Tab-separated table of C-alpha atoms in Angstrom:
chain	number	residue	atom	x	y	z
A	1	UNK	CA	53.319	60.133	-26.706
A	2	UNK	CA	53.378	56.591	-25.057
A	3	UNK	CA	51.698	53.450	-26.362
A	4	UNK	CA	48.869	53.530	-23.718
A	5	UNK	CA	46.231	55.898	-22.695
A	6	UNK	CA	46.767	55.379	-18.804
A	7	UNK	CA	49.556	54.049	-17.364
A	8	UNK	CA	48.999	50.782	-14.806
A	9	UNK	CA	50.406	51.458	-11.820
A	10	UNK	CA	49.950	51.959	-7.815
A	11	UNK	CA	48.309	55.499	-9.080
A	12	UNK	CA	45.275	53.659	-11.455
A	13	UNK	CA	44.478	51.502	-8.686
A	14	UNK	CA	43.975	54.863	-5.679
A	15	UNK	CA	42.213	56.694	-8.661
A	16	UNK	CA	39.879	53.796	-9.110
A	17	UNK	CA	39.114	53.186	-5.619
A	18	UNK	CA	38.418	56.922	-5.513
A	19	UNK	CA	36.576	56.936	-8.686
A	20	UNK	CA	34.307	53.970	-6.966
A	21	UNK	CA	33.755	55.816	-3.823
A	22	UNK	CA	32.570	59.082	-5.388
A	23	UNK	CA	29.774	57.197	-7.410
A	24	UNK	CA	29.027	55.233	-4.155
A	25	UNK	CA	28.596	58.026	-2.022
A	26	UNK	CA	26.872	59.990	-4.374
A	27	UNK	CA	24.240	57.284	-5.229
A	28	UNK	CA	23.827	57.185	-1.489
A	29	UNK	CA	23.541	60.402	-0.417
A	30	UNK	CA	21.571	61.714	-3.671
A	31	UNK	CA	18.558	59.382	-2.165
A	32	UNK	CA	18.818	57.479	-5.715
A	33	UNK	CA	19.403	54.288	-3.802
A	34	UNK	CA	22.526	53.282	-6.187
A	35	UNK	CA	25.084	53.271	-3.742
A	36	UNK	CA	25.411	49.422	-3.246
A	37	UNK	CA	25.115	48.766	-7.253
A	38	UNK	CA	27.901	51.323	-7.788
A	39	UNK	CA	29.843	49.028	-5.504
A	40	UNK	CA	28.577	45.744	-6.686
A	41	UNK	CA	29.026	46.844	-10.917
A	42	UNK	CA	32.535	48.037	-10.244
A	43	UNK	CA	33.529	44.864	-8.705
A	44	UNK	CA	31.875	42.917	-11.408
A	45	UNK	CA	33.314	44.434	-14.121
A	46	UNK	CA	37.083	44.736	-12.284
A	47	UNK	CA	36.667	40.795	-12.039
A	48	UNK	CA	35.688	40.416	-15.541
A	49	UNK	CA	38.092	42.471	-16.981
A	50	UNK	CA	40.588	40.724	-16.024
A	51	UNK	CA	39.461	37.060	-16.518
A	52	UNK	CA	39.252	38.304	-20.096
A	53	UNK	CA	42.361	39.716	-20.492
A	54	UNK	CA	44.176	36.928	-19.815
A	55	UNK	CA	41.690	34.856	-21.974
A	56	UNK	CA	42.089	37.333	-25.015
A	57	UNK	CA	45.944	36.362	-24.975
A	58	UNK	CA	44.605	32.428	-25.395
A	59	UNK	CA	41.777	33.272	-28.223
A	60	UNK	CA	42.655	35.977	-30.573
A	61	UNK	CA	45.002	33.155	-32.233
A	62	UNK	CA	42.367	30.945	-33.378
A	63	UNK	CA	39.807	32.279	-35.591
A	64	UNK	CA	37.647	29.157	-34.077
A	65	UNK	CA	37.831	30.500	-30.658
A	66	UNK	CA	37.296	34.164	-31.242
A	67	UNK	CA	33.740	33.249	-32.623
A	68	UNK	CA	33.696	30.615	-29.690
A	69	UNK	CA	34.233	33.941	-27.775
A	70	UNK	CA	31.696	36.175	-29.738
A	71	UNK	CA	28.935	33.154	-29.240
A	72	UNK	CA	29.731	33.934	-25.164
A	73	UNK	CA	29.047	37.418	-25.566
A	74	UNK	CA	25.943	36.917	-27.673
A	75	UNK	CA	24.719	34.915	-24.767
A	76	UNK	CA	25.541	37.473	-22.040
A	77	UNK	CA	24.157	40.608	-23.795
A	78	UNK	CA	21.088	38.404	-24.403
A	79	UNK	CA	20.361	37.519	-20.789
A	80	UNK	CA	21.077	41.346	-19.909
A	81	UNK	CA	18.649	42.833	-22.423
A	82	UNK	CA	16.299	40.188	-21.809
A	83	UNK	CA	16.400	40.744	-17.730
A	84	UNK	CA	16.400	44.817	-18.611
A	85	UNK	CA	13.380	44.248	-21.361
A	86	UNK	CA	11.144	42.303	-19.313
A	87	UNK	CA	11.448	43.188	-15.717
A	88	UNK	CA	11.998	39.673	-15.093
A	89	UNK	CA	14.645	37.379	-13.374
A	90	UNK	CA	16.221	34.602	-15.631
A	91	UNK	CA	14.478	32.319	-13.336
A	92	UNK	CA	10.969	32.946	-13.423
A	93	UNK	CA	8.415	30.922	-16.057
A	94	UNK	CA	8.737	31.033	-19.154
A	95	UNK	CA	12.208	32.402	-18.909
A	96	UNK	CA	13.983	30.101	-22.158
A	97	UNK	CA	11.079	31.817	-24.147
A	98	UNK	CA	12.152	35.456	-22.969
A	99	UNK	CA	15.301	34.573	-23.823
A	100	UNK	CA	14.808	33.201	-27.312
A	101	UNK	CA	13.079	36.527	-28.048
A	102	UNK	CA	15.227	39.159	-27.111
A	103	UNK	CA	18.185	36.675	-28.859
A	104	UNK	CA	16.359	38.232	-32.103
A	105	UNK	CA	17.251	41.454	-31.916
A	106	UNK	CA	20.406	41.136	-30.512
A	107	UNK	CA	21.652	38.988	-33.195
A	108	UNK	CA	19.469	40.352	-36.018
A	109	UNK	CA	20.752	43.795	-35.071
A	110	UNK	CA	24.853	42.861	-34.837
A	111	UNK	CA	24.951	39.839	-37.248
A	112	UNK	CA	24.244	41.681	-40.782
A	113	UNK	CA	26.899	44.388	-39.672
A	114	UNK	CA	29.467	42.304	-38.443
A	115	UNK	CA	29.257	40.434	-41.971
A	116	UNK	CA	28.980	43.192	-44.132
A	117	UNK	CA	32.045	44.726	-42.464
A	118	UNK	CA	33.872	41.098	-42.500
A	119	UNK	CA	32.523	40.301	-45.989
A	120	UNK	CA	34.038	43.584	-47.564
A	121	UNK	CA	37.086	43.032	-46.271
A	122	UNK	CA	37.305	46.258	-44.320
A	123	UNK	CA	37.786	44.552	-41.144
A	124	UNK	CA	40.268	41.506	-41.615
A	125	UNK	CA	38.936	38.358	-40.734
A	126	UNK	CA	41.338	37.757	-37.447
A	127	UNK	CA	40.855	37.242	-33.663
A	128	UNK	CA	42.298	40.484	-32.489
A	129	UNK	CA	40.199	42.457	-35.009
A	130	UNK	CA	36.767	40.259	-35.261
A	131	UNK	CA	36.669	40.560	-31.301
A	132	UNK	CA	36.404	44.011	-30.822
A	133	UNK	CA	33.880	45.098	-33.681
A	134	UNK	CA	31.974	42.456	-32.987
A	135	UNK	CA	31.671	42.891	-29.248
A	136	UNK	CA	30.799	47.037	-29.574
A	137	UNK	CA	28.326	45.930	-31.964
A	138	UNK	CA	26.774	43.557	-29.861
A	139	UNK	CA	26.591	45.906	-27.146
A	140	UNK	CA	24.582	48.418	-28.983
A	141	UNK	CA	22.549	46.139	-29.955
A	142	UNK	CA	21.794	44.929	-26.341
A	143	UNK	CA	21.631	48.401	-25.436
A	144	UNK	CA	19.011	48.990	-27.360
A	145	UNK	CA	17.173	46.067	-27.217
A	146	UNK	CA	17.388	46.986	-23.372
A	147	UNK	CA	16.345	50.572	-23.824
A	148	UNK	CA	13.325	50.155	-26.916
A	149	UNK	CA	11.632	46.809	-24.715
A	150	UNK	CA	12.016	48.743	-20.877
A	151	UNK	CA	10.093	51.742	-22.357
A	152	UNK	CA	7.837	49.392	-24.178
A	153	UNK	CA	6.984	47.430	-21.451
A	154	UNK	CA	6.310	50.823	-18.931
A	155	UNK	CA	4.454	52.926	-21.649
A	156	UNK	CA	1.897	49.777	-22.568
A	157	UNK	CA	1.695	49.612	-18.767
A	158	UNK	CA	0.715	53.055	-18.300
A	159	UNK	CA	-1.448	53.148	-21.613
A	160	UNK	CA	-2.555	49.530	-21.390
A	161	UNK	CA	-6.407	51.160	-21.477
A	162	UNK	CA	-5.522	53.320	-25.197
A	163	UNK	CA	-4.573	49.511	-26.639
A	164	UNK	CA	-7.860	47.865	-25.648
A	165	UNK	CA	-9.697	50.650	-26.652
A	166	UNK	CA	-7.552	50.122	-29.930
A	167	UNK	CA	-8.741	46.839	-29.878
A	168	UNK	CA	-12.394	47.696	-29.337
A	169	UNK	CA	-12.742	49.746	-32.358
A	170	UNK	CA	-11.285	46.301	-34.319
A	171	UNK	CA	-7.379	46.733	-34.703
A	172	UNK	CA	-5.619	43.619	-34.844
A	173	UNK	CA	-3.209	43.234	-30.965
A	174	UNK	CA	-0.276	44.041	-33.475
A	175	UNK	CA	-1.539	47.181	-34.785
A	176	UNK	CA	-2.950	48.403	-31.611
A	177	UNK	CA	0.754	47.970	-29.518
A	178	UNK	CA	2.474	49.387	-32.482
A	179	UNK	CA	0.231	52.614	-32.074
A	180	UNK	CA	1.468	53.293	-28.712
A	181	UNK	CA	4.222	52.023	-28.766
A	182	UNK	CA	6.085	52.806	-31.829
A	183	UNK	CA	6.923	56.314	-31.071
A	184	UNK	CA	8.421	55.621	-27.316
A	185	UNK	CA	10.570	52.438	-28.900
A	186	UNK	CA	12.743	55.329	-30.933
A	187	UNK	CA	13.878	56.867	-28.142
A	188	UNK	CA	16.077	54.201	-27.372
A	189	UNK	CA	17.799	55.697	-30.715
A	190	UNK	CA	18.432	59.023	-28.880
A	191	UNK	CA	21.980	57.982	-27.300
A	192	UNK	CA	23.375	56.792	-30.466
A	193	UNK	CA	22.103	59.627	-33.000
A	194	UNK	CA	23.882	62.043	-30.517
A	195	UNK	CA	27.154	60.223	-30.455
A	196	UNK	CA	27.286	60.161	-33.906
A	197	UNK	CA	25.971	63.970	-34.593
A	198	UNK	CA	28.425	65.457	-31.731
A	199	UNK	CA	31.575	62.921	-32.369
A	200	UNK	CA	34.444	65.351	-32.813
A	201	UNK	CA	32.793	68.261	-31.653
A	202	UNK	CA	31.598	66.746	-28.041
A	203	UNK	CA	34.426	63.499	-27.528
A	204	UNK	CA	36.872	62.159	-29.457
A	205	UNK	CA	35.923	58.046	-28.946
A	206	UNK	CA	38.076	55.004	-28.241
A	207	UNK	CA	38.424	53.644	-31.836
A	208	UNK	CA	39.678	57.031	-33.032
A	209	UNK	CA	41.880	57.540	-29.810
A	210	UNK	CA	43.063	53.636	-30.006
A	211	UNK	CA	44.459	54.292	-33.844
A	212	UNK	CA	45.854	57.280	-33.145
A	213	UNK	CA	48.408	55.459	-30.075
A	214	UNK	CA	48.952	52.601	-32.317
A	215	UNK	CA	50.613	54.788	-35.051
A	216	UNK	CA	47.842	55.330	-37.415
A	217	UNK	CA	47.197	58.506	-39.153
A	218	UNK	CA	44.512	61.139	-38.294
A	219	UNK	CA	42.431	60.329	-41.402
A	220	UNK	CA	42.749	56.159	-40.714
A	221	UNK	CA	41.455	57.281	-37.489
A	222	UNK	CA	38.576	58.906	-38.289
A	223	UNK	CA	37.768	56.630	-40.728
A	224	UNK	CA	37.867	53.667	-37.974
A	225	UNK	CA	35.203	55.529	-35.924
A	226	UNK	CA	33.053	56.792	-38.747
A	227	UNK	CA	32.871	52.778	-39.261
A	228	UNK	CA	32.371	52.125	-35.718
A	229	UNK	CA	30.028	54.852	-35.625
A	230	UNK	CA	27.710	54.190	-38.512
A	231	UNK	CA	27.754	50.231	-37.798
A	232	UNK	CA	26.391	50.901	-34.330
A	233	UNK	CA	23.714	52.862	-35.696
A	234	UNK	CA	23.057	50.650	-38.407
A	235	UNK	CA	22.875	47.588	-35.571
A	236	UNK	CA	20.293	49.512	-32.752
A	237	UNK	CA	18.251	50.658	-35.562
A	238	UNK	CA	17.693	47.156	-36.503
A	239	UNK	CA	17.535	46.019	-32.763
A	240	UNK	CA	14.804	48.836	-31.903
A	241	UNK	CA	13.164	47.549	-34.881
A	242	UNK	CA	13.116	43.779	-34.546
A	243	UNK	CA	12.208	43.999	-30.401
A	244	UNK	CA	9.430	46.086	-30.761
A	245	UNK	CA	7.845	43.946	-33.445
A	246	UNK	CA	8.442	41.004	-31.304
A	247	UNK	CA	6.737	43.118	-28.844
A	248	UNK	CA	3.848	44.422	-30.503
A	249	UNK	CA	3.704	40.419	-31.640
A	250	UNK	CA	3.195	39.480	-27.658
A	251	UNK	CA	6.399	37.091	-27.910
A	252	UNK	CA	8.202	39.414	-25.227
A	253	UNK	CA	5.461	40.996	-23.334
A	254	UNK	CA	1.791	39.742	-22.404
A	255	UNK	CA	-0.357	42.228	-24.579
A	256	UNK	CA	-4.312	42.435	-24.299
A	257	UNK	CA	-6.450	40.363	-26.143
């Protein structure tokens, strides 16, 4: 076996560009209207790739500039989840506030994970190893934080008349959000509770895969992505929980009075 999962060539490239066009089409034609933002997230992320790639060589050296790095994707999965939470552009009033907010759980889900694993020693503290954990875990939580405030905001939208009458009968705004929305804000837990019921039964994911190819054993692999897995649940669980207070607390969404 070689020391890479695909091999970069002229073939990646035609099975990309294939890859894209299927999705494209497919958007298109399926009357899903996707077709453009196929075209438009593939070129995004081929671009960002490899900008950092060759920044990754620079960083992982210096301790100081992989959390320089981690700080940049803090920032980016905040603006996403906040964008994705709200329904609002970065632009529009009272944008800094939106952004402050969904900062909460994003950090308050990765942070005490990312420590805990650090502080324990599991995970050493370098650049090439702080990097990675830290960036899946901020994903999840940004996924999440995306997922719990979207259904949030369209389930108090659709049921904004249940809160008021909440309200009527004397709960406090807090209470009465939390009633409705509480049970819809878990389902943003679905993805990740299947991942980690099916993993080795369903797929076979990238930390287990990535040991494996760098000469690690079966068992260090599985216990890489039982670590993975469990932090990532550990982080949305806390970003599900910390967005839909904030939430319920009207600091993300207007909620009746």
């Amino acid at each position: 076996m070689g020391s890479s999962v695909v091999d970069v060539d002229l073939r990646l490239g035609v099975v990309l560009v294939a890859l894209t066009a299927l999705a494209a089409v497919s958007g298109r034609l399926s009357g899903l209207g996707e077709g453009r933002s196929v075209l438009i997230a593939v070129g995004r992320a081929t671009v960002q790739l490899a900008v950092v790639s060759a920044l990754l060589l620079v960083v992982v050296g210096s301790l100081w500039l992989s959390a320089a790095f981690v700080l940049l994707m803090v920032s980016v999965a905040t603006a996403t989840a906040a964008g994705r939470a709200t329904g609002r552009p970065l632009r529009s009033p009272g944008a800094i506030a939106r952004l402050t907010a969904t900062a909460v759980p994003v950090i308050g889900g990765a942070a005490p994970v990312v420590a805990l694993v650090l502080a324990s020693g599991t995970v050493p503290l370098r650049g090439e190893a702080v990097i990675p954990i830290a960036g899946i875990l901020i994903g999840g939580a940004m996924t999440a934080t995306s997922l719990a405030g979207r259904r949030l905001r369209e389930e108090l939208g659709q049921r904004r008349g249940e809160v008021e009458a909440a309200l009527a009968v004397g709960l406090l705004p807090r209470d009465a959000v939390l009633l409705v929305g509480r049970p819809v804000a878990g389902t943003a837990l679905v993805p990740p509770l299947d991942q980690t019921r099916t993993v080795g039964l369903v797929t076979l994911p990238g930390a287990f895969v990535g040991v494996l190819l760098g000469g690690g054993s079966p068992l260090e692999a599985g216990a890489a992505q039982l670590l993975v897995l469990v932090g990532l649940l550990a982080a949305e669980v806390l970003a599900v929980w910390a967005v839909t207070e904030l939430v319920a607390r009207g600091r993300v969404l207007p909620i009746p009075r």
